Amino acid sequence: MKPETAAALKRTIEALMDRGAIVRNLENLGERALPYRISAHNQQYNSGGYFLVDFYSPTTTVESMLNHLSRDTDVIRGNIVKHPLTQELKECEGIVPVPLEEKLYSTKKRRK
Amino acid sequence: MVAMVAICGGLRRKKLTHLVTAAVSLTHPWTHTVPSKEDLPIPMENPCKEPLKKCILCGMLIDYKNVQLLSQFVSPLTGCIYGRHITEIAKAIKRAQIMGFMPVTYKNPAYLKAPIVCNIRHRE
């Protein structure tokens, strides 16, 4: 791994912790070619490294964190998203049969 | 019952049927009385109901990270989202596209050979 990417990662995680976030996990999703050419900070990029950071933080710091990420020149595109595993998997009962006979005629009140 | 039939032996047919029906009602009293409360049908939901059919994505956790699953719902030529009515899939696809995980105008060529999920017929 390049020392520049390591330095950039360290910077972002330190910024996270300064805002009172508890970092749980850091994952490297690999370095690959971007799906489309992204332009950021007056430069265009075709490939980049993907990193995923799990952290706990109060919701008020999200805005300032996004601001920080947009200002960092090493970060092409930074996003903060709710953790998908915290959402409960709602039990899907299946395809509920819709009574189509009721939908055949519109129930709008027509003026005579 | 037998005694009644013997008496009606000489009468006409119509009167005979009247007497026979009268005799029937007398010997079987349950035809004209209200059934007891134990015999009424118990209200319950249909026990022979089949379980509802499930779709492909019923139990699955849809994540913006598994690009392969999301690419199965995208057109290979234009990148249009097939299942627009499946709101969770559409949200995840948009998220992945904006975050730089999935291409927008085409389908990732690595996932072109994935099994077909949407029943869309392409022009051959």
PDB file of C-alpha atoms in Angstrom:
ATOM      1  CA  MET A   1       0.000   0.000   0.000  1.00  0.00           C
ATOM      2  CA  LYS A   2       1.280   3.434  -0.881  1.00  0.00           C
ATOM      3  CA  PRO A   3       2.351   5.653   2.018  1.00  0.00           C
ATOM      4  CA  GLU A   4       0.202   8.505   0.650  1.00  0.00           C
ATOM      5  CA  THR A   5      -2.989   6.479   0.909  1.00  0.00           C
ATOM      6  CA  ALA A   6      -1.995   5.348   4.400  1.00  0.00           C
ATOM      7  CA  ALA A   7      -1.396   8.968   5.414  1.00  0.00           C
ATOM      8  CA  ALA A   8      -4.744  10.055   3.934  1.00  0.00           C
ATOM      9  CA  LEU A   9      -6.552   7.261   5.789  1.00  0.00           C
ATOM     10  CA  LYS A  10      -4.842   8.196   9.045  1.00  0.00           C
ATOM     11  CA  ARG A  11      -5.860  11.829   8.552  1.00  0.00           C
ATOM     12  CA  THR A  12      -9.517  10.999   7.949  1.00  0.00           C
ATOM     13  CA  ILE A  13      -9.736   8.648  10.908  1.00  0.00           C
ATOM     14  CA  GLU A  14      -8.112  11.225  13.159  1.00  0.00           C
ATOM     15  CA  ALA A  15     -10.599  13.816  11.955  1.00  0.00           C
ATOM     16  CA  LEU A  16     -13.413  11.364  12.719  1.00  0.00           C
ATOM     17  CA  MET A  17     -12.126  10.790  16.235  1.00  0.00           C
ATOM     18  CA  ASP A  18     -11.699  14.539  16.807  1.00  0.00           C
ATOM     19  CA  ARG A  19     -15.398  14.938  16.193  1.00  0.00           C
ATOM     20  CA  GLY A  20     -16.147  12.320  18.793  1.00  0.00           C
ATOM     21  CA  ALA A  21     -16.648   9.225  16.674  1.00  0.00           C
ATOM     22  CA  ILE A  22     -15.723   5.741  17.810  1.00  0.00           C
ATOM     23  CA  VAL A  23     -14.177   3.832  14.931  1.00  0.00           C
ATOM     24  CA  ARG A  24     -15.251   0.212  14.936  1.00  0.00           C
ATOM     25  CA  ASN A  25     -13.717  -1.245  11.841  1.00  0.00           C
ATOM     26  CA  LEU A  26     -11.780  -0.299   8.729  1.00  0.00           C
ATOM     27  CA  GLU A  27     -12.080  -2.380   5.588  1.00  0.00           C
ATOM     28  CA  ASN A  28     -10.144  -2.155   2.378  1.00  0.00           C
ATOM     29  CA  LEU A  29     -12.378  -2.988  -0.563  1.00  0.00           C
ATOM     30  CA  GLY A  30      -9.391  -3.034  -2.906  1.00  0.00           C
ATOM     31  CA  GLU A  31      -7.934  -0.684  -5.444  1.00  0.00           C
ATOM     32  CA  ARG A  32      -9.789  -0.862  -8.726  1.00  0.00           C
ATOM     33  CA  ALA A  33     -10.747   1.115 -11.789  1.00  0.00           C
ATOM     34  CA  LEU A  34     -13.586   3.510 -11.151  1.00  0.00           C
ATOM     35  CA  PRO A  35     -16.850   2.761 -13.007  1.00  0.00           C
ATOM     36  CA  TYR A  36     -16.769   6.193 -14.623  1.00  0.00           C
ATOM     37  CA  ARG A  37     -14.283   9.033 -14.788  1.00  0.00           C
ATOM     38  CA  ILE A  38     -14.654  11.186 -11.694  1.00  0.00           C
ATOM     39  CA  SER A  39     -13.362  14.738 -11.572  1.00  0.00           C
ATOM     40  CA  ALA A  40     -12.452  16.138  -8.179  1.00  0.00           C
ATOM     41  CA  HIS A  41     -10.300  19.086  -7.104  1.00  0.00           C
ATOM     42  CA  ASN A  42      -9.579  20.120 -10.735  1.00  0.00           C
ATOM     43  CA  GLN A  43      -8.267  16.668 -11.547  1.00  0.00           C
ATOM     44  CA  GLN A  44      -9.730  13.614 -13.208  1.00  0.00           C
ATOM     45  CA  TYR A  45      -9.347  10.131 -11.854  1.00  0.00           C
ATOM     46  CA  ASN A  46      -9.828   6.745 -13.507  1.00  0.00           C
ATOM     47  CA  SER A  47      -8.859   4.443 -10.656  1.00  0.00           C
ATOM     48  CA  GLY A  48      -8.840   4.622  -6.917  1.00  0.00           C
ATOM     49  CA  GLY A  49      -8.810   2.737  -3.658  1.00  0.00           C
ATOM     50  CA  TYR A  50     -12.035   1.938  -1.847  1.00  0.00           C
ATOM     51  CA  PHE A  51     -12.100   2.020   1.950  1.00  0.00           C
ATOM     52  CA  LEU A  52     -15.007   1.391   4.300  1.00  0.00           C
ATOM     53  CA  VAL A  53     -14.989   2.777   7.846  1.00  0.00           C
ATOM     54  CA  ASP A  54     -17.493   1.595  10.479  1.00  0.00           C
ATOM     55  CA  PHE A  55     -17.981   4.122  13.219  1.00  0.00           C
ATOM     56  CA  TYR A  56     -20.385   5.250  15.904  1.00  0.00           C
ATOM     57  CA  SER A  57     -20.988   8.961  16.073  1.00  0.00           C
ATOM     58  CA  PRO A  58     -23.644  11.501  17.032  1.00  0.00           C
ATOM     59  CA  THR A  59     -25.768  12.645  14.118  1.00  0.00           C
ATOM     60  CA  THR A  60     -24.763  16.313  14.507  1.00  0.00           C
ATOM     61  CA  THR A  61     -21.177  15.633  13.452  1.00  0.00           C
ATOM     62  CA  VAL A  62     -22.153  14.096  10.105  1.00  0.00           C
ATOM     63  CA  GLU A  63     -22.358  17.458   8.357  1.00  0.00           C
ATOM     64  CA  SER A  64     -18.974  18.666   9.541  1.00  0.00           C
ATOM     65  CA  MET A  65     -17.458  15.311   8.603  1.00  0.00           C
ATOM     66  CA  LEU A  66     -18.791  15.546   5.055  1.00  0.00           C
ATOM     67  CA  ASN A  67     -17.427  19.071   4.837  1.00  0.00           C
ATOM     68  CA  HIS A  68     -13.999  17.850   5.885  1.00  0.00           C
ATOM     69  CA  LEU A  69     -14.071  15.034   3.328  1.00  0.00           C
ATOM     70  CA  SER A  70     -14.981  17.363   0.497  1.00  0.00           C
ATOM     71  CA  ARG A  71     -12.061  19.652   1.373  1.00  0.00           C
ATOM     72  CA  ASP A  72      -9.475  16.844   1.484  1.00  0.00           C
ATOM     73  CA  THR A  73      -7.617  16.650  -1.850  1.00  0.00           C
ATOM     74  CA  ASP A  74      -6.744  12.985  -1.487  1.00  0.00           C
ATOM     75  CA  VAL A  75     -10.366  11.956  -1.137  1.00  0.00           C
ATOM     76  CA  ILE A  76     -12.066  11.604  -4.518  1.00  0.00           C
ATOM     77  CA  ARG A  77     -15.595  11.049  -3.224  1.00  0.00           C
ATOM     78  CA  GLY A  78     -16.567  10.625   0.401  1.00  0.00           C
ATOM     79  CA  ASN A  79     -19.993   9.463   1.626  1.00  0.00           C
ATOM     80  CA  ILE A  80     -21.520   8.828   5.032  1.00  0.00           C
ATOM     81  CA  VAL A  81     -24.360   6.346   5.177  1.00  0.00           C
ATOM     82  CA  LYS A  82     -26.410   4.626   7.860  1.00  0.00           C
ATOM     83  CA  HIS A  83     -25.067   1.217   8.795  1.00  0.00           C
ATOM     84  CA  PRO A  84     -27.133  -1.305   6.813  1.00  0.00           C
ATOM     85  CA  LEU A  85     -26.869  -4.087   9.423  1.00  0.00           C
ATOM     86  CA  THR A  86     -28.575  -1.996  12.105  1.00  0.00           C
ATOM     87  CA  GLN A  87     -31.811  -2.073  10.133  1.00  0.00           C
ATOM     88  CA  GLU A  88     -33.913  -5.053  11.109  1.00  0.00           C
ATOM     89  CA  LEU A  89     -34.700  -7.473   8.340  1.00  0.00           C
ATOM     90  CA  LYS A  90     -38.475  -7.124   8.160  1.00  0.00           C
ATOM     91  CA  GLU A  91     -40.148 -10.461   7.662  1.00  0.00           C
ATOM     92  CA  CYS A  92     -41.444 -10.581   4.149  1.00  0.00           C
ATOM     93  CA  GLU A  93     -44.653 -12.599   4.053  1.00  0.00           C
ATOM     94  CA  GLY A  94     -44.699 -12.908   0.310  1.00  0.00           C
ATOM     95  CA  ILE A  95     -46.560 -11.452  -2.615  1.00  0.00           C
ATOM     96  CA  VAL A  96     -49.847 -10.242  -1.129  1.00  0.00           C
ATOM     97  CA  PRO A  97     -52.618 -10.885  -3.682  1.00  0.00           C
ATOM     98  CA  VAL A  98     -54.134  -7.583  -4.727  1.00  0.00           C
ATOM     99  CA  PRO A  99     -57.917  -7.662  -5.302  1.00  0.00           C
ATOM    100  CA  LEU A 100     -57.910  -6.433  -8.877  1.00  0.00           C
ATOM    101  CA  GLU A 101     -61.722  -6.438  -9.116  1.00  0.00           C
ATOM    102  CA  GLU A 102     -61.868  -3.375  -6.871  1.00  0.00           C
ATOM    103  CA  LYS A 103     -59.346  -1.582  -9.068  1.00  0.00           C
ATOM    104  CA  LEU A 104     -61.325  -2.152 -12.260  1.00  0.00           C
ATOM    105  CA  TYR A 105     -63.618   0.811 -11.792  1.00  0.00           C
ATOM    106  CA  SER A 106     -62.376   4.113 -10.395  1.00  0.00           C
ATOM    107  CA  THR A 107     -63.883   5.234  -7.130  1.00  0.00           C
ATOM    108  CA  LYS A 108     -63.532   8.944  -7.881  1.00  0.00           C
ATOM    109  CA  LYS A 109     -66.623  10.952  -7.251  1.00  0.00           C
ATOM    110  CA  ARG A 110     -67.787  12.181 -10.641  1.00  0.00           C
ATOM    111  CA  ARG A 111     -70.011  15.207 -10.769  1.00  0.00           C
ATOM    112  CA  LYS A 112     -73.239  14.458 -12.589  1.00  0.00           C
TER     113      LYS A 112
ATOM    114  CA  MET B   1     -95.437 -44.559   9.834  1.00  0.00           C
ATOM    115  CA  VAL B   2     -96.771 -47.946   8.579  1.00  0.00           C
ATOM    116  CA  ALA B   3    -100.253 -47.335  10.016  1.00  0.00           C
ATOM    117  CA  MET B   4    -100.504 -43.969   8.209  1.00  0.00           C
ATOM    118  CA  VAL B   5     -99.621 -45.517   4.853  1.00  0.00           C
ATOM    119  CA  ALA B   6    -102.332 -48.159   5.248  1.00  0.00           C
ATOM    120  CA  ILE B   7    -104.990 -45.511   5.856  1.00  0.00           C
ATOM    121  CA  CYS B   8    -103.918 -43.454   2.816  1.00  0.00           C
ATOM    122  CA  GLY B   9    -104.166 -46.483   0.541  1.00  0.00           C
ATOM    123  CA  GLY B  10    -107.555 -45.482  -0.859  1.00  0.00           C
ATOM    124  CA  LEU B  11    -106.994 -41.688  -1.227  1.00  0.00           C
ATOM    125  CA  ARG B  12    -105.833 -39.735  -4.301  1.00  0.00           C
ATOM    126  CA  ARG B  13    -102.157 -39.061  -5.097  1.00  0.00           C
ATOM    127  CA  LYS B  14    -102.043 -35.389  -4.069  1.00  0.00           C
ATOM    128  CA  LYS B  15    -103.610 -35.968  -0.707  1.00  0.00           C
ATOM    129  CA  LEU B  16    -101.330 -38.955  -0.239  1.00  0.00           C
ATOM    130  CA  THR B  17     -98.196 -36.803  -0.658  1.00  0.00           C
ATOM    131  CA  HIS B  18     -99.568 -34.199   1.773  1.00  0.00           C
ATOM    132  CA  LEU B  19    -100.164 -36.841   4.400  1.00  0.00           C
ATOM    133  CA  VAL B  20     -96.742 -38.384   3.770  1.00  0.00           C
ATOM    134  CA  THR B  21     -94.948 -35.077   4.212  1.00  0.00           C
ATOM    135  CA  ALA B  22     -96.948 -34.389   7.364  1.00  0.00           C
ATOM    136  CA  ALA B  23     -95.963 -37.799   8.689  1.00  0.00           C
ATOM    137  CA  VAL B  24     -92.297 -37.126   7.877  1.00  0.00           C
ATOM    138  CA  SER B  25     -92.285 -33.848   9.781  1.00  0.00           C
ATOM    139  CA  LEU B  26     -93.858 -35.456  12.798  1.00  0.00           C
ATOM    140  CA  THR B  27     -91.348 -38.291  13.083  1.00  0.00           C
ATOM    141  CA  HIS B  28     -88.220 -36.136  12.349  1.00  0.00           C
ATOM    142  CA  PRO B  29     -88.590 -33.046  14.499  1.00  0.00           C
ATOM    143  CA  TRP B  30     -85.114 -31.597  13.697  1.00  0.00           C
ATOM    144  CA  THR B  31     -86.034 -30.317  10.229  1.00  0.00           C
ATOM    145  CA  HIS B  32     -88.083 -27.411  11.519  1.00  0.00           C
ATOM    146  CA  THR B  33     -86.282 -26.524  14.750  1.00  0.00           C
ATOM    147  CA  VAL B  34     -83.258 -24.194  15.193  1.00  0.00           C
ATOM    148  CA  PRO B  35     -79.949 -26.137  15.584  1.00  0.00           C
ATOM    149  CA  SER B  36     -78.301 -26.019  18.978  1.00  0.00           C
ATOM    150  CA  LYS B  37     -75.416 -23.656  19.605  1.00  0.00           C
ATOM    151  CA  GLU B  38     -72.823 -26.441  19.554  1.00  0.00           C
ATOM    152  CA  ASP B  39     -73.628 -27.369  15.959  1.00  0.00           C
ATOM    153  CA  LEU B  40     -73.182 -23.900  14.437  1.00  0.00           C
ATOM    154  CA  PRO B  41     -69.956 -23.426  12.351  1.00  0.00           C
ATOM    155  CA  ILE B  42     -67.073 -21.977  14.388  1.00  0.00           C
ATOM    156  CA  PRO B  43     -65.702 -18.789  12.821  1.00  0.00           C
ATOM    157  CA  MET B  44     -62.043 -19.418  11.892  1.00  0.00           C
ATOM    158  CA  GLU B  45     -59.747 -18.464   9.030  1.00  0.00           C
ATOM    159  CA  ASN B  46     -59.410 -20.786   6.078  1.00  0.00           C
ATOM    160  CA  PRO B  47     -57.308 -23.785   7.281  1.00  0.00           C
ATOM    161  CA  CYS B  48     -56.591 -24.926   3.732  1.00  0.00           C
ATOM    162  CA  LYS B  49     -54.982 -21.601   2.814  1.00  0.00           C
ATOM    163  CA  GLU B  50     -51.671 -22.030   0.976  1.00  0.00           C
ATOM    164  CA  PRO B  51     -48.720 -19.927   2.180  1.00  0.00           C
ATOM    165  CA  LEU B  52     -48.223 -16.789   0.099  1.00  0.00           C
ATOM    166  CA  LYS B  53     -45.830 -17.027  -2.820  1.00  0.00           C
ATOM    167  CA  LYS B  54     -42.473 -15.402  -2.164  1.00  0.00           C
ATOM    168  CA  CYS B  55     -40.449 -13.369  -4.567  1.00  0.00           C
ATOM    169  CA  ILE B  56     -36.711 -13.834  -5.166  1.00  0.00           C
ATOM    170  CA  LEU B  57     -35.649 -11.097  -2.800  1.00  0.00           C
ATOM    171  CA  CYS B  58     -37.936 -11.969   0.080  1.00  0.00           C
ATOM    172  CA  GLY B  59     -35.403 -12.820   2.755  1.00  0.00           C
ATOM    173  CA  MET B  60     -32.324 -11.120   1.320  1.00  0.00           C
ATOM    174  CA  LEU B  61     -30.553  -8.079   2.704  1.00  0.00           C
ATOM    175  CA  ILE B  62     -30.066  -5.709  -0.228  1.00  0.00           C
ATOM    176  CA  ASP B  63     -26.784  -3.811   0.140  1.00  0.00           C
ATOM    177  CA  TYR B  64     -25.288  -1.118  -2.048  1.00  0.00           C
ATOM    178  CA  LYS B  65     -21.984  -3.004  -1.885  1.00  0.00           C
ATOM    179  CA  ASN B  66     -22.885  -6.252  -3.664  1.00  0.00           C
ATOM    180  CA  VAL B  67     -22.707  -4.872  -7.148  1.00  0.00           C
ATOM    181  CA  GLN B  68     -23.329  -8.258  -8.731  1.00  0.00           C
ATOM    182  CA  LEU B  69     -26.838  -8.530  -7.309  1.00  0.00           C
ATOM    183  CA  LEU B  70     -27.651  -4.956  -8.252  1.00  0.00           C
ATOM    184  CA  SER B  71     -26.257  -5.352 -11.762  1.00  0.00           C
ATOM    185  CA  GLN B  72     -28.712  -8.187 -12.376  1.00  0.00           C
ATOM    186  CA  PHE B  73     -31.507  -5.621 -12.311  1.00  0.00           C
ATOM    187  CA  VAL B  74     -29.831  -3.254 -14.765  1.00  0.00           C
ATOM    188  CA  SER B  75     -29.984  -3.309 -18.549  1.00  0.00           C
ATOM    189  CA  PRO B  76     -26.664  -4.324 -20.158  1.00  0.00           C
ATOM    190  CA  LEU B  77     -26.888  -1.813 -22.999  1.00  0.00           C
ATOM    191  CA  THR B  78     -28.216   1.377 -21.459  1.00  0.00           C
ATOM    192  CA  GLY B  79     -27.939   0.830 -17.724  1.00  0.00           C
ATOM    193  CA  CYS B  80     -31.666   1.353 -17.159  1.00  0.00           C
ATOM    194  CA  ILE B  81     -33.045  -0.047 -13.943  1.00  0.00           C
ATOM    195  CA  TYR B  82     -35.473  -2.872 -14.696  1.00  0.00           C
ATOM    196  CA  GLY B  83     -37.369  -3.261 -11.457  1.00  0.00           C
ATOM    197  CA  ARG B  84     -38.322   0.379 -10.863  1.00  0.00           C
ATOM    198  CA  HIS B  85     -41.283  -0.693  -8.780  1.00  0.00           C
ATOM    199  CA  ILE B  86     -39.036  -2.614  -6.379  1.00  0.00           C
ATOM    200  CA  THR B  87     -38.163   0.509  -4.389  1.00  0.00           C
ATOM    201  CA  GLU B  88     -35.425  -1.005  -2.230  1.00  0.00           C
ATOM    202  CA  ILE B  89     -33.467  -2.232  -5.225  1.00  0.00           C
ATOM    203  CA  ALA B  90     -33.844   1.100  -6.998  1.00  0.00           C
ATOM    204  CA  LYS B  91     -32.603   3.009  -3.939  1.00  0.00           C
ATOM    205  CA  ALA B  92     -29.594   0.708  -3.547  1.00  0.00           C
ATOM    206  CA  ILE B  93     -28.717   0.982  -7.254  1.00  0.00           C
ATOM    207  CA  LYS B  94     -28.825   4.773  -7.179  1.00  0.00           C
ATOM    208  CA  ARG B  95     -26.676   4.799  -4.055  1.00  0.00           C
ATOM    209  CA  ALA B  96     -24.088   2.471  -5.578  1.00  0.00           C
ATOM    210  CA  GLN B  97     -23.966   4.539  -8.772  1.00  0.00           C
ATOM    211  CA  ILE B  98     -23.444   7.824  -6.951  1.00  0.00           C
ATOM    212  CA  MET B  99     -20.820   6.421  -4.593  1.00  0.00           C
ATOM    213  CA  GLY B 100     -18.740   5.042  -7.448  1.00  0.00           C
ATOM    214  CA  PHE B 101     -19.399   1.325  -7.056  1.00  0.00           C
ATOM    215  CA  MET B 102     -21.509   0.754 -10.123  1.00  0.00           C
ATOM    216  CA  PRO B 103     -21.427   2.257 -13.599  1.00  0.00           C
ATOM    217  CA  VAL B 104     -24.421   4.289 -14.693  1.00  0.00           C
ATOM    218  CA  THR B 105     -24.648   4.154 -18.467  1.00  0.00           C
ATOM    219  CA  TYR B 106     -23.755   0.501 -18.932  1.00  0.00           C
ATOM    220  CA  LYS B 107     -23.574  -2.786 -17.081  1.00  0.00           C
ATOM    221  CA  ASN B 108     -20.307  -3.885 -15.560  1.00  0.00           C
ATOM    222  CA  PRO B 109     -18.928  -6.389 -18.157  1.00  0.00           C
ATOM    223  CA  ALA B 110     -17.680  -8.706 -15.405  1.00  0.00           C
ATOM    224  CA  TYR B 111     -21.287  -9.350 -14.338  1.00  0.00           C
ATOM    225  CA  LEU B 112     -22.774  -9.802 -17.803  1.00  0.00           C
ATOM    226  CA  LYS B 113     -22.880 -13.568 -17.415  1.00  0.00           C
ATOM    227  CA  ALA B 114     -24.907 -13.424 -14.199  1.00  0.00           C
ATOM    228  CA  PRO B 115     -28.166 -15.446 -14.119  1.00  0.00           C
ATOM    229  CA  ILE B 116     -31.151 -13.590 -15.520  1.00  0.00           C
ATOM    230  CA  VAL B 117     -33.523 -12.497 -12.810  1.00  0.00           C
ATOM    231  CA  CYS B 118     -35.855 -10.042 -14.514  1.00  0.00           C
ATOM    232  CA  ASN B 119     -38.158 -11.464 -17.180  1.00  0.00           C
ATOM    233  CA  ILE B 120     -37.360  -9.020 -19.937  1.00  0.00           C
ATOM    234  CA  ARG B 121     -37.141 -10.094 -23.523  1.00  0.00           C
ATOM    235  CA  HIS B 122     -34.354  -8.540 -25.521  1.00  0.00           C
ATOM    236  CA  ARG B 123     -34.585  -7.970 -29.237  1.00  0.00           C
ATOM    237  CA  GLU B 124     -32.640 -10.714 -30.915  1.00  0.00           C
TER     238      GLU B 124
END
